[in-house]
CSV table of C-alpha atoms and ligand atoms in Angstrom, one decimal:
chain,number,residue,atom,x,y,z
C,14,UNK,CA,0.0,0.0,0.0
C,15,UNK,CA,1.4,3.4,-0.8
C,16,UNK,CA,1.6,6.1,1.8
C,17,UNK,CA,-1.5,8.0,0.4
C,18,UNK,CA,-3.7,4.9,0.6
C,19,UNK,CA,-2.4,4.1,4.1
C,20,UNK,CA,-3.2,7.7,5.2
C,21,UNK,CA,-6.6,7.5,3.6
C,22,UNK,CA,-7.3,4.4,5.7
C,23,UNK,CA,-6.1,6.0,8.9
C,24,UNK,CA,-8.3,9.1,8.3
C,25,UNK,CA,-11.3,6.9,7.3
C,26,UNK,CA,-11.0,5.1,10.7
C,27,UNK,CA,-11.4,8.5,12.3
C,28,UNK,CA,-14.5,9.3,10.2
C,29,UNK,CA,-12.7,11.5,7.7
C,30,UNK,CA,-13.3,11.1,3.9
C,31,UNK,CA,-10.0,12.2,2.4
C,32,UNK,CA,-11.4,12.4,-1.2
C,33,UNK,CA,-14.2,14.7,0.0
C,34,UNK,CA,-11.7,16.9,1.9
C,35,UNK,CA,-9.5,17.3,-1.1
C,36,UNK,CA,-12.5,18.2,-3.3
C,37,UNK,CA,-13.8,20.7,-0.8
C,38,UNK,CA,-10.5,22.5,-0.4
C,39,UNK,CA,-10.0,22.6,-4.2
C,40,UNK,CA,-13.1,24.7,-4.5
C,41,UNK,CA,-12.1,27.4,-1.9
C,42,UNK,CA,-10.5,30.3,-3.8
C,43,UNK,CA,-7.4,32.0,-2.6
C,44,UNK,CA,-6.8,35.5,-4.0
C,45,UNK,CA,-3.2,36.1,-4.9
C,46,UNK,CA,-2.0,39.6,-4.2
C,47,UNK,CA,-0.4,41.0,-7.3
C,48,UNK,CA,1.8,43.4,-5.2
C,49,UNK,CA,4.2,40.7,-3.9
C,50,UNK,CA,6.0,40.7,-7.3
C,51,UNK,CA,7.1,44.3,-7.4
C,52,UNK,CA,7.3,45.4,-3.8
C,53,UNK,CA,4.0,47.4,-4.0
C,54,UNK,CA,5.4,49.8,-6.6
C,55,UNK,CA,2.7,49.7,-9.3
C,56,UNK,CA,3.2,51.3,-12.7
C,57,UNK,CA,2.4,54.9,-12.1
C,58,UNK,CA,5.8,55.9,-11.1
C,59,UNK,CA,4.1,58.5,-8.9
C,60,UNK,CA,6.5,58.1,-6.1
C,61,UNK,CA,7.9,55.6,-3.6
C,62,UNK,CA,5.8,53.5,-1.3
C,63,UNK,CA,4.3,55.3,1.7
C,64,UNK,CA,1.1,55.1,3.7
C,65,UNK,CA,2.9,53.7,6.7
C,66,UNK,CA,3.7,50.3,5.1
C,67,UNK,CA,7.1,49.2,4.0
C,68,UNK,CA,8.8,46.5,1.9
C,69,UNK,CA,12.4,45.6,3.0
C,70,UNK,CA,15.0,43.7,1.1
C,71,UNK,CA,16.7,44.1,-2.3
C,72,UNK,CA,16.7,40.6,-3.7
C,73,UNK,CA,17.3,40.8,-7.5
C,74,UNK,CA,14.6,40.1,-10.1
C,75,UNK,CA,11.8,42.5,-9.1
C,76,UNK,CA,9.1,42.8,-11.8
C,77,UNK,CA,9.5,46.2,-13.5
C,78,UNK,CA,6.7,46.1,-16.1
C,79,UNK,CA,3.2,44.7,-16.3
C,80,UNK,CA,4.4,42.0,-18.6
C,81,UNK,CA,7.1,40.9,-16.2
C,82,UNK,CA,4.6,40.9,-13.3
C,83,UNK,CA,2.1,38.8,-15.2
C,84,UNK,CA,4.8,36.4,-16.3
C,85,UNK,CA,5.8,36.0,-12.6
C,86,UNK,CA,2.2,35.5,-11.6
C,87,UNK,CA,1.9,32.8,-14.2
C,88,UNK,CA,4.9,31.0,-12.7
C,89,UNK,CA,3.3,31.3,-9.2
C,90,UNK,CA,0.0,29.9,-10.5
C,91,UNK,CA,1.9,26.8,-11.7
C,92,UNK,CA,3.3,26.2,-8.2
C,93,UNK,CA,0.2,26.5,-6.1
C,94,UNK,CA,-2.7,24.0,-6.0
C,95,UNK,CA,-6.3,24.9,-5.8
C,96,UNK,CA,-8.6,27.6,-7.1
C,97,UNK,CA,-7.0,31.0,-7.4
C,98,UNK,CA,-8.1,34.6,-7.8
C,99,UNK,CA,-6.0,37.6,-8.5
C,100,UNK,CA,-6.1,40.7,-6.4
C,101,UNK,CA,-5.1,43.9,-8.2
C,102,UNK,CA,-4.5,47.4,-6.8
C,103,UNK,CA,-5.3,50.6,-8.6
C,104,UNK,CA,-1.6,51.5,-8.9
C,105,UNK,CA,-1.4,48.6,-11.4
C,106,UNK,CA,-3.2,50.6,-14.0
C,107,UNK,CA,-1.6,50.7,-17.4
C,108,UNK,CA,-1.7,54.2,-18.9
C,109,UNK,CA,-0.5,53.4,-22.4
C,110,UNK,CA,1.2,56.8,-22.6
C,111,UNK,CA,-1.7,58.8,-21.3
C,112,UNK,CA,-1.7,60.6,-18.0
C,113,UNK,CA,-4.7,59.4,-16.1
C,114,UNK,CA,-4.9,60.4,-12.4
C,115,UNK,CA,-6.4,58.2,-9.8
C,116,UNK,CA,-9.8,59.9,-9.8
C,117,UNK,CA,-10.1,59.4,-13.5
C,118,UNK,CA,-9.3,55.8,-13.8
C,119,UNK,CA,-11.6,53.6,-15.9
C,120,UNK,CA,-11.6,49.9,-16.8
C,121,UNK,CA,-9.6,50.9,-19.9
C,122,UNK,CA,-6.4,51.0,-17.8
C,123,UNK,CA,-7.1,47.4,-16.7
C,124,UNK,CA,-7.9,45.7,-20.0
C,125,UNK,CA,-4.7,43.7,-19.8
C,126,UNK,CA,-5.6,42.4,-16.4
C,127,UNK,CA,-9.0,41.3,-17.5
C,128,UNK,CA,-7.5,39.5,-20.5
C,129,UNK,CA,-4.9,37.9,-18.2
C,130,UNK,CA,-7.7,36.8,-15.8
C,131,UNK,CA,-9.7,35.3,-18.7
C,132,UNK,CA,-6.7,33.5,-20.1
C,133,UNK,CA,-5.9,32.0,-16.7
C,134,UNK,CA,-9.4,31.3,-15.5
C,135,UNK,CA,-9.1,33.7,-12.6
C,136,UNK,CA,-11.6,35.9,-10.8
C,137,UNK,CA,-10.3,39.4,-10.2
C,138,UNK,CA,-10.4,41.4,-6.9
C,139,UNK,CA,-9.6,45.0,-6.6
C,140,UNK,CA,-8.3,47.8,-4.3
C,141,UNK,CA,-8.4,51.5,-4.6
C,142,UNK,CA,-4.9,52.9,-3.7
C,143,UNK,CA,-5.0,55.6,-1.1
C,144,UNK,CA,-1.2,55.9,-0.8
C,145,UNK,CA,1.9,56.6,-2.9
C,146,UNK,CA,0.4,59.7,-4.4
C,147,UNK,CA,1.0,63.4,-3.9
C,148,UNK,CA,-2.6,63.9,-2.7
C,149,UNK,CA,-1.9,61.4,0.1
C,150,UNK,CA,1.4,63.0,1.3
C,151,UNK,CA,-0.1,64.4,4.5
C,152,UNK,CA,-1.1,60.9,5.5
C,153,UNK,CA,-4.8,61.8,5.3
C,154,UNK,CA,-7.1,60.9,2.4
C,155,UNK,CA,-10.8,60.2,3.0
C,156,UNK,CA,-10.6,61.8,6.4
C,157,UNK,CA,-8.5,64.9,5.2
C,158,UNK,CA,-9.9,68.2,6.6
C,159,UNK,CA,-9.2,69.7,3.2
C,160,UNK,CA,-12.4,69.2,1.2
C,161,UNK,CA,-10.7,69.2,-2.2
C,162,UNK,CA,-8.4,66.4,-1.2
C,163,UNK,CA,-11.3,64.4,0.3
C,164,UNK,CA,-13.2,64.9,-3.0
C,165,UNK,CA,-10.3,63.6,-5.0
C,166,UNK,CA,-10.2,60.4,-3.0
C,167,UNK,CA,-13.9,60.0,-3.0
C,168,UNK,CA,-13.8,60.1,-6.7
C,169,UNK,CA,-11.0,57.6,-6.7
C,170,UNK,CA,-13.1,55.2,-4.6
C,171,UNK,CA,-16.1,55.5,-6.9
C,172,UNK,CA,-14.0,55.1,-10.0
C,173,UNK,CA,-12.5,51.9,-8.5
C,174,UNK,CA,-15.9,50.5,-7.7
C,175,UNK,CA,-17.0,51.0,-11.3
C,176,UNK,CA,-13.9,49.3,-12.5
C,177,UNK,CA,-14.5,46.4,-10.2
C,178,UNK,CA,-18.0,46.1,-11.4
C,179,UNK,CA,-16.7,45.7,-14.9
C,180,UNK,CA,-14.3,43.0,-13.7
C,181,UNK,CA,-17.2,41.2,-12.2
C,182,UNK,CA,-19.4,41.6,-15.3
C,183,UNK,CA,-16.8,40.7,-17.9
C,184,UNK,CA,-15.5,37.7,-16.0
C,185,UNK,CA,-18.9,36.6,-14.7
C,186,UNK,CA,-17.3,36.4,-11.3
C,187,UNK,CA,-18.0,38.7,-8.4
C,188,UNK,CA,-15.2,41.0,-7.6
C,189,UNK,CA,-14.4,41.9,-4.0
C,190,UNK,CA,-13.1,45.5,-3.6
C,191,UNK,CA,-11.2,46.3,-0.5
C,192,UNK,CA,-10.9,49.8,1.0
C,193,UNK,CA,-7.9,50.5,3.1
C,194,UNK,CA,-6.8,54.0,3.8
C,195,UNK,CA,-3.6,54.8,5.8
C,196,UNK,CA,-5.2,57.8,7.5
C,197,UNK,CA,-3.8,58.3,11.0
C,198,UNK,CA,-1.9,60.5,13.4
C,199,UNK,CA,1.7,60.3,14.3
C,200,UNK,CA,1.1,62.0,17.6
C,201,UNK,CA,-1.8,62.2,20.0
C,202,UNK,CA,-4.7,64.0,18.3
C,203,UNK,CA,-6.9,66.4,20.2
C,204,UNK,CA,-10.0,65.4,18.1
C,205,UNK,CA,-10.3,61.8,17.0
C,206,UNK,CA,-14.0,62.2,16.4
C,207,UNK,CA,-13.9,64.8,13.6
C,208,UNK,CA,-11.5,62.7,11.5
C,209,UNK,CA,-13.7,59.6,12.0
C,210,UNK,CA,-16.8,61.6,11.1
C,211,UNK,CA,-15.1,62.7,7.9
C,212,UNK,CA,-14.0,59.1,7.0
C,213,UNK,CA,-17.6,57.9,7.6
C,214,UNK,CA,-19.1,60.6,5.4
C,215,UNK,CA,-16.5,60.0,2.6
C,216,UNK,CA,-17.2,56.3,2.6
C,217,UNK,CA,-20.9,56.9,2.6
C,218,UNK,CA,-20.5,59.0,-0.5
C,219,UNK,CA,-18.5,56.3,-2.2
C,220,UNK,CA,-20.9,53.6,-1.3
C,221,UNK,CA,-24.0,55.6,-2.2
C,222,UNK,CA,-23.3,54.8,-5.9
C,223,UNK,CA,-25.3,51.6,-6.4
C,224,UNK,CA,-23.5,48.7,-8.0
C,225,UNK,CA,-25.0,45.2,-8.6
C,226,UNK,CA,-23.6,42.9,-5.9
C,227,UNK,CA,-23.4,40.2,-8.5
C,228,UNK,CA,-20.6,42.2,-10.0
C,229,UNK,CA,-18.9,43.8,-7.0
C,230,UNK,CA,-19.0,43.6,-3.2
C,231,UNK,CA,-17.1,46.1,-1.0
C,232,UNK,CA,-15.0,45.4,2.0
C,233,UNK,CA,-13.4,47.8,4.6
C,234,UNK,CA,-10.1,47.1,6.3
C,235,UNK,CA,-9.2,48.3,9.7
C,236,UNK,CA,-5.7,48.8,11.2
C,237,UNK,CA,-4.1,49.4,14.6
C,238,UNK,CA,-1.2,51.6,13.5
C,239,UNK,CA,1.1,52.4,10.7
C,240,UNK,CA,4.7,53.7,10.4
C,241,UNK,CA,4.3,57.5,11.0
C,242,UNK,CA,0.7,56.9,12.2
C,243,UNK,CA,1.4,55.3,15.6
C,244,UNK,CA,-0.9,57.2,17.8
C,245,UNK,CA,-4.3,57.0,16.2
C,246,UNK,CA,-5.6,55.2,13.1
C,247,UNK,CA,-8.8,56.8,11.9
C,248,UNK,CA,-10.1,53.5,10.4
C,249,UNK,CA,-9.7,51.5,13.6
C,250,UNK,CA,-11.3,48.1,14.2
C,251,UNK,CA,-14.2,49.5,16.1
C,252,UNK,CA,-14.8,52.0,13.4
C,253,UNK,CA,-15.0,49.5,10.6
C,254,UNK,CA,-16.8,46.8,12.6
C,255,UNK,CA,-19.5,49.3,13.2
C,256,UNK,CA,-19.3,50.6,9.6
C,257,UNK,CA,-19.4,47.3,7.9
C,258,UNK,CA,-22.3,46.0,10.1
C,259,UNK,CA,-24.5,49.1,9.6
C,260,UNK,CA,-23.8,49.5,5.9
C,261,UNK,CA,-24.1,45.8,5.3
C,262,UNK,CA,-20.7,45.5,3.5
C,263,UNK,CA,-17.8,43.2,4.2
C,264,UNK,CA,-15.4,43.6,7.1
C,265,UNK,CA,-11.8,42.9,6.1
C,266,UNK,CA,-9.6,41.4,8.9
C,267,UNK,CA,-5.9,41.6,8.2
C,268,UNK,CA,-3.9,39.2,10.4
C,269,UNK,CA,-1.2,41.9,11.0
C,270,UNK,CA,-3.5,44.7,12.0
C,271,UNK,CA,-4.1,44.0,15.7
C,272,UNK,CA,-2.1,43.8,18.9
C,273,UNK,CA,0.7,41.2,18.6
C,274,UNK,CA,-1.1,38.6,20.7
C,275,UNK,CA,-4.5,39.3,19.2
C,276,UNK,CA,-5.6,36.9,16.5
C,277,UNK,CA,-8.1,37.2,13.7
C,278,UNK,CA,-9.0,33.5,13.9
C,279,UNK,CA,-11.0,34.4,17.0
C,280,UNK,CA,-12.8,37.2,15.3
C,281,UNK,CA,-14.2,35.3,12.3
C,282,UNK,CA,-17.2,33.7,14.1
C,283,UNK,CA,-18.2,36.9,15.8
C,284,UNK,CA,-17.9,39.0,12.6
C,285,UNK,CA,-20.0,36.4,10.7
C,286,UNK,CA,-22.8,36.6,13.3
C,287,UNK,CA,-23.3,40.2,12.3
C,288,UNK,CA,-22.4,40.2,8.6
C,289,UNK,CA,-23.0,37.8,5.8
C,290,UNK,CA,-19.5,37.6,4.4
C,291,UNK,CA,-16.1,38.8,5.3
C,292,UNK,CA,-12.7,39.3,3.7
C,293,UNK,CA,-9.4,38.1,5.2
C,294,UNK,CA,-6.0,39.5,4.5
C,295,UNK,CA,-3.8,36.6,5.4
C,296,UNK,CA,-0.5,38.0,6.5
C,297,UNK,CA,2.1,37.4,9.2
C,298,UNK,CA,3.2,40.1,11.5
C,299,UNK,CA,6.5,39.6,13.3
C,300,UNK,CA,6.6,41.9,16.3
C,301,UNK,CA,4.7,44.5,14.3
C,302,UNK,CA,2.7,44.7,11.1
C,303,UNK,CA,5.7,43.5,9.1
C,304,UNK,CA,3.8,41.5,6.4
C,305,UNK,CA,6.2,38.5,6.5
C,306,UNK,CA,5.5,35.6,4.2
C,307,UNK,CA,2.7,33.4,5.6
C,308,UNK,CA,4.0,30.3,7.3
C,309,UNK,CA,2.2,27.2,8.5
C,310,UNK,CA,1.9,28.5,12.1
C,311,UNK,CA,-0.8,28.0,14.7
C,312,UNK,CA,-2.7,31.1,13.6
C,313,UNK,CA,-2.8,30.1,10.0
C,314,UNK,CA,-4.1,26.7,10.9
C,315,UNK,CA,-6.6,28.3,13.3
C,316,UNK,CA,-7.9,30.6,10.6
C,317,UNK,CA,-8.4,27.6,8.2
C,318,UNK,CA,-10.1,25.6,11.0
C,319,UNK,CA,-12.6,28.4,11.6
C,320,UNK,CA,-13.5,28.5,7.9
C,321,UNK,CA,-13.8,24.7,7.6
C,322,UNK,CA,-15.5,23.9,11.0
C,323,UNK,CA,-18.3,26.4,10.4
C,324,UNK,CA,-18.7,25.9,6.7
C,325,UNK,CA,-17.7,29.4,5.8
C,326,UNK,CA,-16.3,28.2,2.5
C,327,UNK,CA,-18.4,30.8,0.6
C,328,UNK,CA,-18.7,33.4,3.3
C,329,UNK,CA,-15.0,34.0,4.0
C,330,UNK,CA,-13.1,35.5,1.1
C,331,UNK,CA,-9.4,34.7,1.4
C,332,UNK,CA,-6.9,37.2,0.2
C,333,UNK,CA,-3.1,37.1,0.8
C,334,UNK,CA,-1.3,40.3,1.9
C,335,UNK,CA,2.4,40.2,2.5
C,336,UNK,CA,5.4,41.6,0.8
C,337,UNK,CA,9.0,40.4,1.2
C,338,UNK,CA,11.8,41.6,-1.0
C,339,UNK,CA,14.6,39.9,0.9
C,340,UNK,CA,14.1,36.5,-0.8
C,341,UNK,CA,13.1,35.4,-4.3
C,342,UNK,CA,9.7,37.0,-4.8
C,343,UNK,CA,8.2,34.0,-6.7
C,344,UNK,CA,9.4,32.0,-3.7
C,345,UNK,CA,7.8,34.3,-1.2
C,346,UNK,CA,4.5,34.3,-3.2
C,347,UNK,CA,4.3,30.5,-3.6
C,348,UNK,CA,5.6,29.6,-0.1
C,349,UNK,CA,2.8,31.7,1.4
C,350,UNK,CA,0.1,30.6,-1.0
C,351,UNK,CA,1.0,26.9,-0.7
C,352,UNK,CA,0.8,27.3,3.1
C,353,UNK,CA,-2.7,28.8,2.8
C,354,UNK,CA,-3.8,25.9,0.8
C,355,UNK,CA,-2.0,23.4,3.1
C,356,UNK,CA,-3.7,24.9,6.1
C,357,UNK,CA,-7.1,24.5,4.5
C,358,UNK,CA,-6.5,20.9,3.6
C,359,UNK,CA,-5.2,20.2,7.1
C,360,UNK,CA,-8.4,21.7,8.5
C,361,UNK,CA,-10.6,19.8,6.1
C,362,UNK,CA,-9.0,16.5,7.3
C,363,UNK,CA,-9.7,17.2,10.9
C,364,UNK,CA,-11.7,14.4,12.6
C,365,UNK,CA,-14.4,17.0,13.4
C,366,UNK,CA,-17.1,14.6,14.7
C,367,UNK,CA,-14.8,13.2,17.4
C,368,UNK,CA,-13.8,16.6,18.6
C,369,UNK,CA,-17.4,17.8,18.6
C,370,UNK,CA,-18.5,14.8,20.6
C,371,UNK,CA,-15.8,15.3,23.2
C,372,UNK,CA,-16.7,18.9,23.6
C,373,UNK,CA,-20.4,18.4,23.6
C,374,UNK,CA,-20.2,15.8,26.3
C,375,UNK,CA,-18.1,18.1,28.4
C,376,UNK,CA,-15.1,15.8,28.1
C,377,UNK,CA,-12.4,18.4,27.8
C,378,UNK,CA,-9.7,16.0,28.7
C,379,UNK,CA,-10.5,13.9,25.7
C,380,UNK,CA,-10.8,17.1,23.5
C,381,UNK,CA,-7.3,18.2,24.4
C,382,UNK,CA,-5.8,14.7,24.0
C,383,UNK,CA,-7.5,14.3,20.6
C,384,UNK,CA,-6.5,17.7,19.4
C,385,UNK,CA,-2.9,16.9,20.2
C,386,UNK,CA,-2.9,13.5,18.7
C,387,UNK,CA,-4.5,14.8,15.5
C,388,UNK,CA,-1.5,17.0,15.0
C,389,UNK,CA,0.5,14.0,14.0
C,390,UNK,CA,-1.9,12.4,11.6
C,391,UNK,CA,-0.3,11.5,8.2
C,392,UNK,CA,-1.2,14.7,6.6
C,393,UNK,CA,1.8,15.0,4.4
C,394,UNK,CA,0.8,12.0,2.2
C,395,UNK,CA,-2.5,13.6,1.5
C,396,UNK,CA,-1.0,17.0,0.7
C,397,UNK,CA,1.5,15.4,-1.7
C,398,UNK,CA,-1.3,13.6,-3.4
C,399,UNK,CA,-3.4,16.8,-3.6
C,400,UNK,CA,-0.5,18.7,-5.2
C,401,UNK,CA,0.2,15.8,-7.6
C,402,UNK,CA,-3.5,15.7,-8.7
C,403,UNK,CA,-3.5,19.5,-9.1
C,404,UNK,CA,-0.5,19.3,-11.5
C,405,UNK,CA,1.8,21.4,-9.3
C,406,UNK,CA,5.2,20.3,-7.9
C,407,UNK,CA,5.1,17.8,-5.0
C,408,UNK,CA,7.1,18.3,-1.8
C,409,UNK,CA,10.2,20.4,-2.2
C,410,UNK,CA,10.2,20.1,-6.0
C,411,UNK,CA,8.9,23.6,-6.3
C,412,UNK,CA,12.2,25.0,-4.9
C,413,UNK,CA,13.9,23.7,-8.0
C,414,UNK,CA,11.2,25.3,-10.2
C,415,UNK,CA,11.8,28.7,-8.5
C,416,UNK,CA,15.5,28.4,-8.9
C,417,UNK,CA,15.2,27.5,-12.6
C,418,UNK,CA,13.0,30.5,-13.1
C,419,UNK,CA,15.4,32.7,-11.3
C,420,UNK,CA,18.2,31.5,-13.5
C,421,UNK,CA,16.3,31.7,-16.8
C,422,UNK,CA,14.2,34.8,-16.2
C,423,UNK,CA,14.8,36.9,-13.0
C,424,UNK,CA,18.6,37.0,-13.2
C,425,UNK,CA,18.3,38.6,-16.6
C,426,UNK,CA,16.4,41.6,-15.2
C,427,UNK,CA,19.2,44.1,-14.7
M,5,RNT,C1,-1.9,47.9,4.8
M,5,RNT,C2,-3.0,47.0,4.4
M,5,RNT,C3,-3.3,46.9,3.0
M,5,RNT,C4,-2.1,46.8,2.1
M,5,RNT,C5,-2.4,46.5,0.6
M,5,RNT,C6,-1.3,46.8,-0.3
M,5,RNT,O1,-1.5,47.7,6.1
M,5,RNT,O2,-2.8,45.7,4.9
M,5,RNT,O3,-4.2,45.9,2.8
M,5,RNT,O4,-1.2,45.9,2.5
M,5,RNT,O5,-3.5,47.2,0.2
M,6,ZN,ZN1,-4.1,44.2,4.4
């Protein structure tokens, strides 16, 4: 008996149908963030990255053009199993020689992304970009006290929702548009309320434009602090929890946007009691919101367990959000994306009935013992089989694929 068949038998004895688990996970889409490939630069050349986020490292081979970025994404797609989407930011607009400011963007600047999505059978997600732009240089966009600046960003938000609706329509696949603004105070503000009122009003204007939810759904992302905005973030967790709930839009939970010991896995069940769907930005903060490559740590497994245990397969939209320029970027992308997929499969293989029974009969000793024993079930054999059936490299083989691509393609980018 090969190791997969042996594993299948062990899982079956615990009440787990391995084939069903693989099929289930294969249908849960993970949205790949286009910005891992070029260190969140985009193609506007408007300026360097700001907004209180930072990419560190100078590993060679960064994508410099839309063509290079798309080639790199194609490579990543070949290394990661399961259903994928692609998450694009407004700064990835292609101007074709024209000067189009953020408040004037239309779907025309994103034609190539739509074609790419069609060719690769991907759904598209979208993000307005409220940073890396002269109008964001004060650190305040939608909450800016200057009305003309606010207006510019409101127009950008509306323009992006219209673009997103086109994505959804043309691809016949609902786009999720995520709103994150860096707005925040370096030092203690006197008036937190006024800024939050302005943010609320600006968002209300943006969302007052009606868009068919079959084409686009909106999400709002909170944050604890950013670099240069350490004392007060206008769009805090409480702000957006209330905002998303009352406006009936999606809350976006980013794994790096809370206190270091606070976890988003614990928030999913609460958020989904008060909203129909949520968006996740799966990231990994190390001591701060550092956006490290996602690893298979306890929190990633817990996030996947929450999704699987409560059948949130269609209610939780999974997006990746990290950026590492200190290692091969294709590696960073695929290591993190494979881990997301790996965690989902691990969760889908959990002997859930046995755990539920122990808990429901008040046998917490058995619950703890089972949870610990289940950590060493023969998961690897199922993961390898899943990768093999998905037509992506098995085990460490993808390291060679990354190295070959570096040698053949990335090293030539000088
Ligand atoms: C920033 C947010 C935001 C960005 C992307 C690029 O802290 O996490 O989601 O990372 O929009
Ligand atoms: Zn995020």
